[in-house]
């Protein structure tokens, strides 16, 4: 039913943070501008944009893929397969064996890294450059974040310089979505607190798919600091969406029983006994203990003996089982040197190459849509 101008005016005044307003969800910026002008409401431009941001950018959970890429939760198998197919095609370009189409020529991508990174930041930069984009990098140290400027203010300032996409890493769970709700350019989550690291999830999926083929029915163990791991969350969402089984392994302090409810269905199980599952899996993803999130509290000093992928445990893996680690590795703690460098089973450095390819696929999608 059509609304009168006064009803619309009231609705505009009433719009709050509730993302579920059915009316508000249908509004778009030009419509809001027209009604604001016609009905004489004075809405400061930033307030207007904040309003539109709230009504057109639903929650972090529901909105994983739009003009932004914020999470793997909620991304369906078809979409995942399409991204992975793109990344597979881009892999030779990603590793420099073939020239890439410069589909992002004229685009400017800003890497905003408020937490340290080696792989993710560099691979986003390489991915962007291989596609012809220009890149600027900002980290917390050396920026005005050290003077107290907020994540959102920093992002809005960088956006105001005309960037097309912000790649955001931060310690705040939900931080990337917060940025997305406050800027107009595309936002890609490069790891936000304990929430998600969706491009890491994709690169894990690509690496596994290249070796194991269809992941439906495959059994993947993720071992270690599950509770604090955004990698575990993203990779698990992706694996379950593609029909794989995930077993989360670690001490109770790091693998809470609530974690099994991360996704509905029977595809996640929990084990506190690594030796009981080691011979039954197609792949094992080792995680480090995130001391920066105080995850070492309550963890026994003999962690390596209970949950480390030692040489003795590697021998008990199936001969074709794969060993993955998102990095950075703490050699001698969660993974032994000889296991990390095992020429047959370890695909840890293949993961890094796959990371450039999936980031090329994601950047071309999000920047191409604007
Ligand atoms: N896997 C990963 O996110 O590594 P970095 O912290 O080095 O980016």
Coordinates of C-alpha atoms and ligand atoms in Angstrom, one line a residue:
X1 CA 0.0 0.0 0.0
X2 CA 1.3 3.5 -0.9
X3 CA 2.3 5.7 1.9
X4 CA 1.4 9.4 2.2
X5 CA 4.1 12.0 2.4
X6 CA 3.3 12.6 6.1
X7 CA 3.4 8.8 6.9
X8 CA 6.8 8.6 5.2
X9 CA 8.0 11.7 7.0
X10 CA 7.1 10.1 10.3
X11 CA 8.7 6.8 9.2
X12 CA 11.9 8.6 8.4
X13 CA 11.8 10.3 11.8
X14 CA 11.2 6.9 13.4
X15 CA 13.9 4.9 11.8
X16 CA 16.1 3.7 14.5
X17 CA 18.7 1.0 14.7
X18 CA 16.2 -1.8 14.2
X19 CA 17.3 -3.5 11.0
X20 CA 14.1 -5.4 10.6
X21 CA 11.8 -2.5 9.7
X22 CA 10.2 -3.9 6.5
X23 CA 9.4 -0.4 5.2
X24 CA 12.9 0.9 5.9
X25 CA 14.5 -2.1 4.3
X26 CA 13.0 -1.1 1.0
X27 CA 14.2 2.5 1.0
X28 CA 17.1 3.7 -1.0
X29 CA 19.1 6.9 -1.0
X30 CA 17.5 8.7 -3.9
X31 CA 14.0 8.1 -2.5
X32 CA 15.1 9.3 1.0
X33 CA 16.6 12.4 -0.6
X34 CA 13.4 13.2 -2.5
X35 CA 11.1 12.7 0.5
X36 CA 13.4 14.7 2.7
X37 CA 13.4 17.6 0.2
X38 CA 9.6 17.4 -0.5
X39 CA 8.6 17.3 3.2
X40 CA 11.0 19.9 4.3
X41 CA 12.8 17.7 6.8
X42 CA 16.3 18.8 7.4
X43 CA 18.5 15.8 7.8
X44 CA 22.3 16.5 7.9
X45 CA 24.0 14.6 5.1
X46 CA 25.9 12.3 7.5
X47 CA 22.8 11.5 9.5
X48 CA 21.0 10.8 6.2
X49 CA 23.7 8.5 5.1
X50 CA 23.9 6.8 8.5
X51 CA 20.1 6.2 8.2
X52 CA 20.5 4.7 4.8
X53 CA 23.5 2.6 5.9
X54 CA 21.4 1.1 8.7
X55 CA 18.4 0.3 6.5
X56 CA 20.3 -1.0 3.5
X57 CA 23.1 -2.8 5.2
X58 CA 21.6 -5.5 7.4
X59 CA 23.4 -7.4 10.0
X60 CA 26.9 -8.8 10.0
X61 CA 25.3 -12.3 10.1
X62 CA 22.8 -11.9 7.3
X63 CA 24.9 -9.9 5.0
X64 CA 28.1 -11.7 4.1
X65 CA 28.2 -10.8 0.5
X66 CA 26.8 -7.7 -1.1
X67 CA 29.0 -4.9 -2.1
X68 CA 31.0 -6.0 0.9
X69 CA 32.6 -9.3 1.9
X70 CA 32.3 -9.7 5.6
X71 CA 31.8 -13.4 6.5
X72 CA 31.4 -16.9 5.2
X73 CA 28.5 -17.5 7.5
X74 CA 25.4 -17.6 5.3
X75 CA 27.3 -17.9 2.0
X76 CA 25.7 -20.8 0.1
X77 CA 27.5 -23.7 -1.6
X78 CA 26.7 -22.3 -5.1
X79 CA 28.2 -18.9 -4.3
X80 CA 31.2 -20.5 -2.6
X81 CA 31.8 -22.8 -5.5
X82 CA 31.6 -19.9 -7.9
X83 CA 34.2 -17.9 -5.9
X84 CA 36.5 -21.0 -5.7
X85 CA 36.1 -21.6 -9.4
X86 CA 37.1 -18.0 -10.1
X87 CA 40.1 -18.3 -7.7
X88 CA 41.2 -21.6 -9.4
X89 CA 41.2 -19.8 -12.7
X90 CA 43.2 -16.9 -11.2
X91 CA 45.8 -19.1 -9.5
X92 CA 48.4 -19.0 -12.3
X93 CA 48.1 -15.1 -12.4
X94 CA 48.2 -15.0 -8.6
X95 CA 51.6 -16.8 -8.5
X96 CA 53.0 -14.8 -11.4
X97 CA 52.9 -17.6 -14.0
X98 CA 50.4 -15.8 -16.2
X99 CA 49.3 -12.1 -16.7
X100 CA 46.0 -11.2 -15.1
X101 CA 43.3 -9.2 -16.7
X102 CA 43.6 -5.7 -15.3
X103 CA 40.0 -5.5 -14.3
X104 CA 40.6 -3.1 -11.4
X105 CA 42.6 -0.5 -13.4
X106 CA 41.6 2.9 -12.0
X107 CA 40.4 1.5 -8.7
X108 CA 42.1 2.4 -5.4
X109 CA 42.1 -0.1 -2.5
X110 CA 43.1 0.8 1.0
X111 CA 44.5 -1.9 3.4
X112 CA 43.6 -0.8 6.9
X113 CA 45.3 -3.1 9.3
X114 CA 44.8 -2.4 12.9
X115 CA 46.3 -5.8 13.9
X116 CA 49.6 -7.2 12.7
X117 CA 49.7 -9.4 9.6
X118 CA 52.1 -10.9 7.2
X119 CA 50.2 -13.1 4.8
X120 CA 46.8 -11.4 4.6
X121 CA 48.1 -7.8 4.2
X122 CA 50.8 -8.7 1.6
X123 CA 48.5 -11.0 -0.3
X124 CA 45.7 -8.5 -0.5
X125 CA 48.2 -6.0 -1.8
X126 CA 49.6 -8.4 -4.4
X127 CA 46.1 -9.5 -5.4
X128 CA 45.1 -5.8 -6.0
X129 CA 48.2 -5.0 -7.9
X130 CA 47.9 -8.0 -10.1
X131 CA 44.4 -6.9 -11.1
X132 CA 45.7 -3.4 -11.9
X133 CA 44.4 -1.5 -8.9
X134 CA 46.4 1.0 -6.9
X135 CA 46.9 0.2 -3.2
X136 CA 47.6 2.2 0.0
X137 CA 48.4 0.6 3.3
X138 CA 47.7 1.9 6.8
X139 CA 48.5 0.2 10.0
X140 CA 47.7 1.2 13.6
X141 CA 51.2 2.1 14.5
X142 CA 52.2 5.2 12.7
X143 CA 48.6 6.3 12.1
X144 CA 46.4 8.6 14.2
X145 CA 44.8 5.5 15.7
X146 CA 47.7 5.8 18.2
X147 CA 46.2 9.2 19.2
X148 CA 42.8 7.7 19.9
X149 CA 41.1 8.0 16.5
X150 CA 38.4 5.4 16.2
X151 CA 38.2 2.6 13.6
X152 CA 35.1 4.2 12.1
X153 CA 36.6 7.7 11.9
X154 CA 39.8 6.4 10.4
X155 CA 37.8 4.5 7.8
X156 CA 35.7 7.5 6.9
X157 CA 38.7 9.7 6.5
X158 CA 40.4 7.2 4.2
X159 CA 37.1 6.8 2.3
X160 CA 36.9 10.6 1.9
X161 CA 40.2 10.4 -0.1
X162 CA 38.3 8.5 -2.8
X163 CA 39.1 4.8 -2.2
X164 CA 36.9 2.2 -3.8
X165 CA 37.4 -0.6 -1.3
X166 CA 38.6 -0.8 2.3
X167 CA 40.3 -4.1 3.4
X168 CA 39.9 -4.1 7.2
X169 CA 41.7 -6.1 9.9
X170 CA 40.9 -5.2 13.5
X171 CA 40.7 -6.7 17.0
X172 CA 37.0 -5.9 17.3
X173 CA 34.7 -8.8 16.6
X174 CA 32.2 -7.3 14.2
X175 CA 34.6 -4.4 13.4
X176 CA 34.5 -4.9 9.6
X177 CA 30.7 -4.7 9.6
X178 CA 30.8 -1.6 11.8
X179 CA 33.0 0.0 9.1
X180 CA 30.7 -1.2 6.4
X181 CA 27.8 0.4 8.1
X182 CA 29.5 3.8 8.1
X183 CA 31.1 4.0 4.6
X184 CA 29.8 3.9 1.1
X185 CA 32.7 2.1 -0.5
X186 CA 33.1 -1.7 -0.5
X187 CA 34.5 -3.3 2.6
X188 CA 36.3 -6.6 2.9
X189 CA 36.9 -8.3 6.2
X190 CA 40.5 -9.3 6.6
X191 CA 40.0 -10.7 10.1
X192 CA 37.9 -9.1 12.8
X193 CA 38.6 -10.2 16.4
X194 CA 37.3 -13.6 17.1
X195 CA 34.5 -13.3 14.6
X196 CA 35.6 -14.3 11.0
X197 CA 38.5 -14.3 8.6
X198 CA 36.5 -15.1 5.5
X199 CA 39.3 -15.0 2.9
X200 CA 41.3 -17.3 5.0
X201 CA 38.3 -19.7 5.0
X202 CA 38.2 -19.5 1.3
X203 CA 41.9 -20.2 0.8
X204 CA 41.6 -23.2 3.1
X205 CA 38.6 -24.5 1.0
X206 CA 40.5 -23.9 -2.2
X207 CA 43.6 -25.7 -1.0
X208 CA 41.5 -28.6 0.3
X209 CA 39.4 -28.8 -2.9
X210 CA 42.5 -28.9 -5.1
X211 CA 43.7 -32.0 -3.4
X212 CA 40.6 -33.7 -2.2
X213 CA 38.2 -32.8 -5.0
X214 CA 34.5 -32.5 -3.9
X215 CA 34.5 -31.8 -0.2
X216 CA 31.1 -33.4 0.5
X217 CA 31.6 -36.1 3.1
X218 CA 35.2 -35.3 3.8
X219 CA 36.3 -35.2 7.4
X220 CA 38.5 -32.2 8.5
X221 CA 39.9 -31.7 12.0
X222 CA 40.6 -28.2 13.2
X223 CA 42.9 -28.4 16.2
X224 CA 43.9 -25.9 18.9
X225 CA 42.6 -22.5 20.0
X226 CA 39.1 -22.9 18.5
X227 CA 37.4 -20.5 20.9
X228 CA 39.5 -17.5 19.9
X229 CA 39.9 -18.4 16.2
X230 CA 38.2 -16.4 13.5
X231 CA 39.9 -18.8 11.1
X232 CA 38.2 -21.8 12.7
X233 CA 34.8 -20.1 12.4
X234 CA 35.1 -19.0 8.8
X235 CA 36.6 -22.3 7.6
X236 CA 34.0 -24.3 9.5
X237 CA 31.2 -22.3 7.9
X238 CA 32.6 -22.9 4.5
X239 CA 33.3 -26.6 5.0
X240 CA 29.9 -27.3 6.3
X241 CA 28.3 -25.3 3.5
X242 CA 30.1 -27.6 1.1
X243 CA 29.0 -30.7 2.9
X244 CA 32.2 -31.6 4.8
X245 CA 32.3 -32.8 8.4
X246 CA 34.3 -30.8 10.9
X247 CA 35.7 -32.1 14.2
X248 CA 37.0 -29.3 16.5
X249 CA 39.8 -30.7 18.7
X250 CA 41.5 -29.2 21.7
X251 CA 41.3 -28.8 25.5
X252 CA 38.0 -27.8 27.0
X253 CA 39.4 -24.4 27.8
X254 CA 39.9 -23.8 24.1
X255 CA 37.1 -25.8 22.6
X256 CA 33.9 -25.1 24.6
X257 CA 31.0 -27.4 24.2
X258 CA 28.9 -24.4 22.9
X259 CA 31.1 -24.4 19.8
X260 CA 29.4 -27.4 18.4
X261 CA 26.3 -25.3 17.8
X262 CA 28.1 -22.9 15.5
X263 CA 26.0 -24.3 12.6
X264 CA 22.9 -26.3 12.8
X265 CA 22.9 -29.9 11.7
X266 CA 25.1 -32.8 12.4
X267 CA 28.3 -31.6 10.6
X268 CA 30.3 -30.5 13.6
X269 CA 31.6 -32.6 16.4
X270 CA 34.0 -31.9 19.3
X271 CA 36.8 -34.0 20.6
X272 CA 39.2 -33.4 23.5
X273 CA 41.3 -36.4 22.5
X274 CA 43.4 -35.8 19.5
X275 CA 44.7 -39.4 19.4
X276 CA 41.3 -40.8 19.0
X277 CA 40.6 -38.9 15.7
X278 CA 44.0 -38.7 14.1
X279 CA 43.7 -41.8 11.9
X280 CA 40.2 -41.0 10.6
X281 CA 40.5 -37.7 8.9
X282 CA 41.2 -36.4 5.4
X283 CA 42.8 -33.2 6.5
X284 CA 44.0 -31.5 9.7
X285 CA 44.2 -27.8 10.2
X286 CA 46.5 -26.8 13.1
X287 CA 46.0 -23.5 14.9
X288 CA 48.3 -21.6 17.1
X289 CA 47.3 -20.5 20.6
X290 CA 46.4 -16.8 20.4
X291 CA 48.3 -15.3 23.3
X292 CA 47.3 -11.8 22.1
X293 CA 43.7 -12.8 23.1
X294 CA 44.9 -14.3 26.4
X295 CA 44.1 -17.7 25.2
X296 CA 47.0 -19.3 27.0
X297 CA 45.2 -18.9 30.3
X298 CA 44.1 -22.2 31.6
X299 CA 46.1 -24.2 29.0
X300 CA 48.4 -26.8 30.4
X301 CA 52.2 -26.4 29.7
X302 CA 52.3 -29.8 28.1
X303 CA 49.9 -28.7 25.4
X304 CA 52.3 -30.0 22.7
X305 CA 52.1 -33.5 24.1
X306 CA 48.3 -33.5 24.1
X307 CA 47.5 -31.5 21.0
X308 CA 50.7 -30.8 19.0
X309 CA 51.1 -32.4 15.6
X310 CA 54.3 -34.2 16.4
X311 CA 56.2 -36.5 14.1
X312 CA 54.7 -39.5 16.0
X313 CA 51.2 -38.3 15.3
X314 CA 51.9 -37.5 11.7
X315 CA 52.8 -41.1 11.2
X316 CA 49.4 -42.1 12.4
X317 CA 47.6 -39.9 9.8
X318 CA 46.3 -41.6 6.7
X319 CA 49.0 -41.5 4.0
X320 CA 46.9 -39.2 1.9
X321 CA 45.8 -36.8 4.7
X322 CA 46.7 -33.2 4.3
X323 CA 48.3 -30.9 6.9
X324 CA 47.3 -27.2 6.9
X325 CA 48.1 -24.2 9.1
X326 CA 46.9 -20.6 8.5
X327 CA 50.1 -19.2 10.0
X328 CA 51.9 -17.8 11.8
X329 CA 53.2 -21.2 13.1
X330 CA 54.7 -21.7 16.5
X331 CA 57.0 -24.5 15.5
X332 CA 57.6 -26.9 18.3
X333 CA 54.3 -26.0 20.0
X334 CA 51.3 -26.9 17.9
X335 CA 53.3 -28.3 15.0
X336 CA 56.8 -29.9 14.8
X337 CA 59.3 -28.6 12.2
X338 CA 59.5 -31.9 10.3
X339 CA 55.7 -32.0 10.0
X340 CA 55.3 -28.4 8.9
X341 CA 57.9 -29.0 6.2
X342 CA 56.7 -32.5 5.2
X343 CA 57.0 -32.6 1.4
X344 CA 54.1 -35.0 0.9
X345 CA 51.5 -34.0 3.4
X346 CA 52.0 -30.3 4.3
X347 CA 50.2 -27.9 2.0
X348 CA 50.9 -24.9 4.2
X349 CA 52.7 -22.8 1.6
X350 CA 50.1 -23.8 -1.1
X351 CA 47.6 -22.2 1.2
X352 CA 49.5 -18.9 1.0
X353 CA 49.5 -19.0 -2.8
X354 CA 45.8 -19.8 -2.8
X355 CA 45.3 -16.8 -0.6
X356 CA 46.4 -14.4 -3.4
X357 CA 44.0 -16.1 -5.8
X358 CA 41.0 -16.0 -3.5
X359 CA 41.7 -12.3 -2.7
X360 CA 41.9 -11.5 -6.4
X361 CA 38.5 -13.2 -6.9
X362 CA 37.0 -11.3 -4.0
X363 CA 38.4 -7.9 -4.9
X364 CA 37.2 -8.2 -8.5
X365 CA 33.7 -9.1 -7.2
X366 CA 33.3 -6.4 -4.6
X367 CA 35.0 -3.6 -6.6
X368 CA 33.4 -4.7 -9.8
X369 CA 29.9 -4.3 -8.3
X370 CA 30.3 -0.6 -7.6
Ligands
LIG1 N1 46.6 -16.4 8.3 C1 46.8 -15.1 8.6 O1 45.8 -14.3 8.8 O2 48.1 -14.6 8.7 P1 48.5 -13.1 9.0 O3 48.1 -12.8 10.4 O4 50.0 -13.1 8.8 O5 47.8 -12.3 8.0

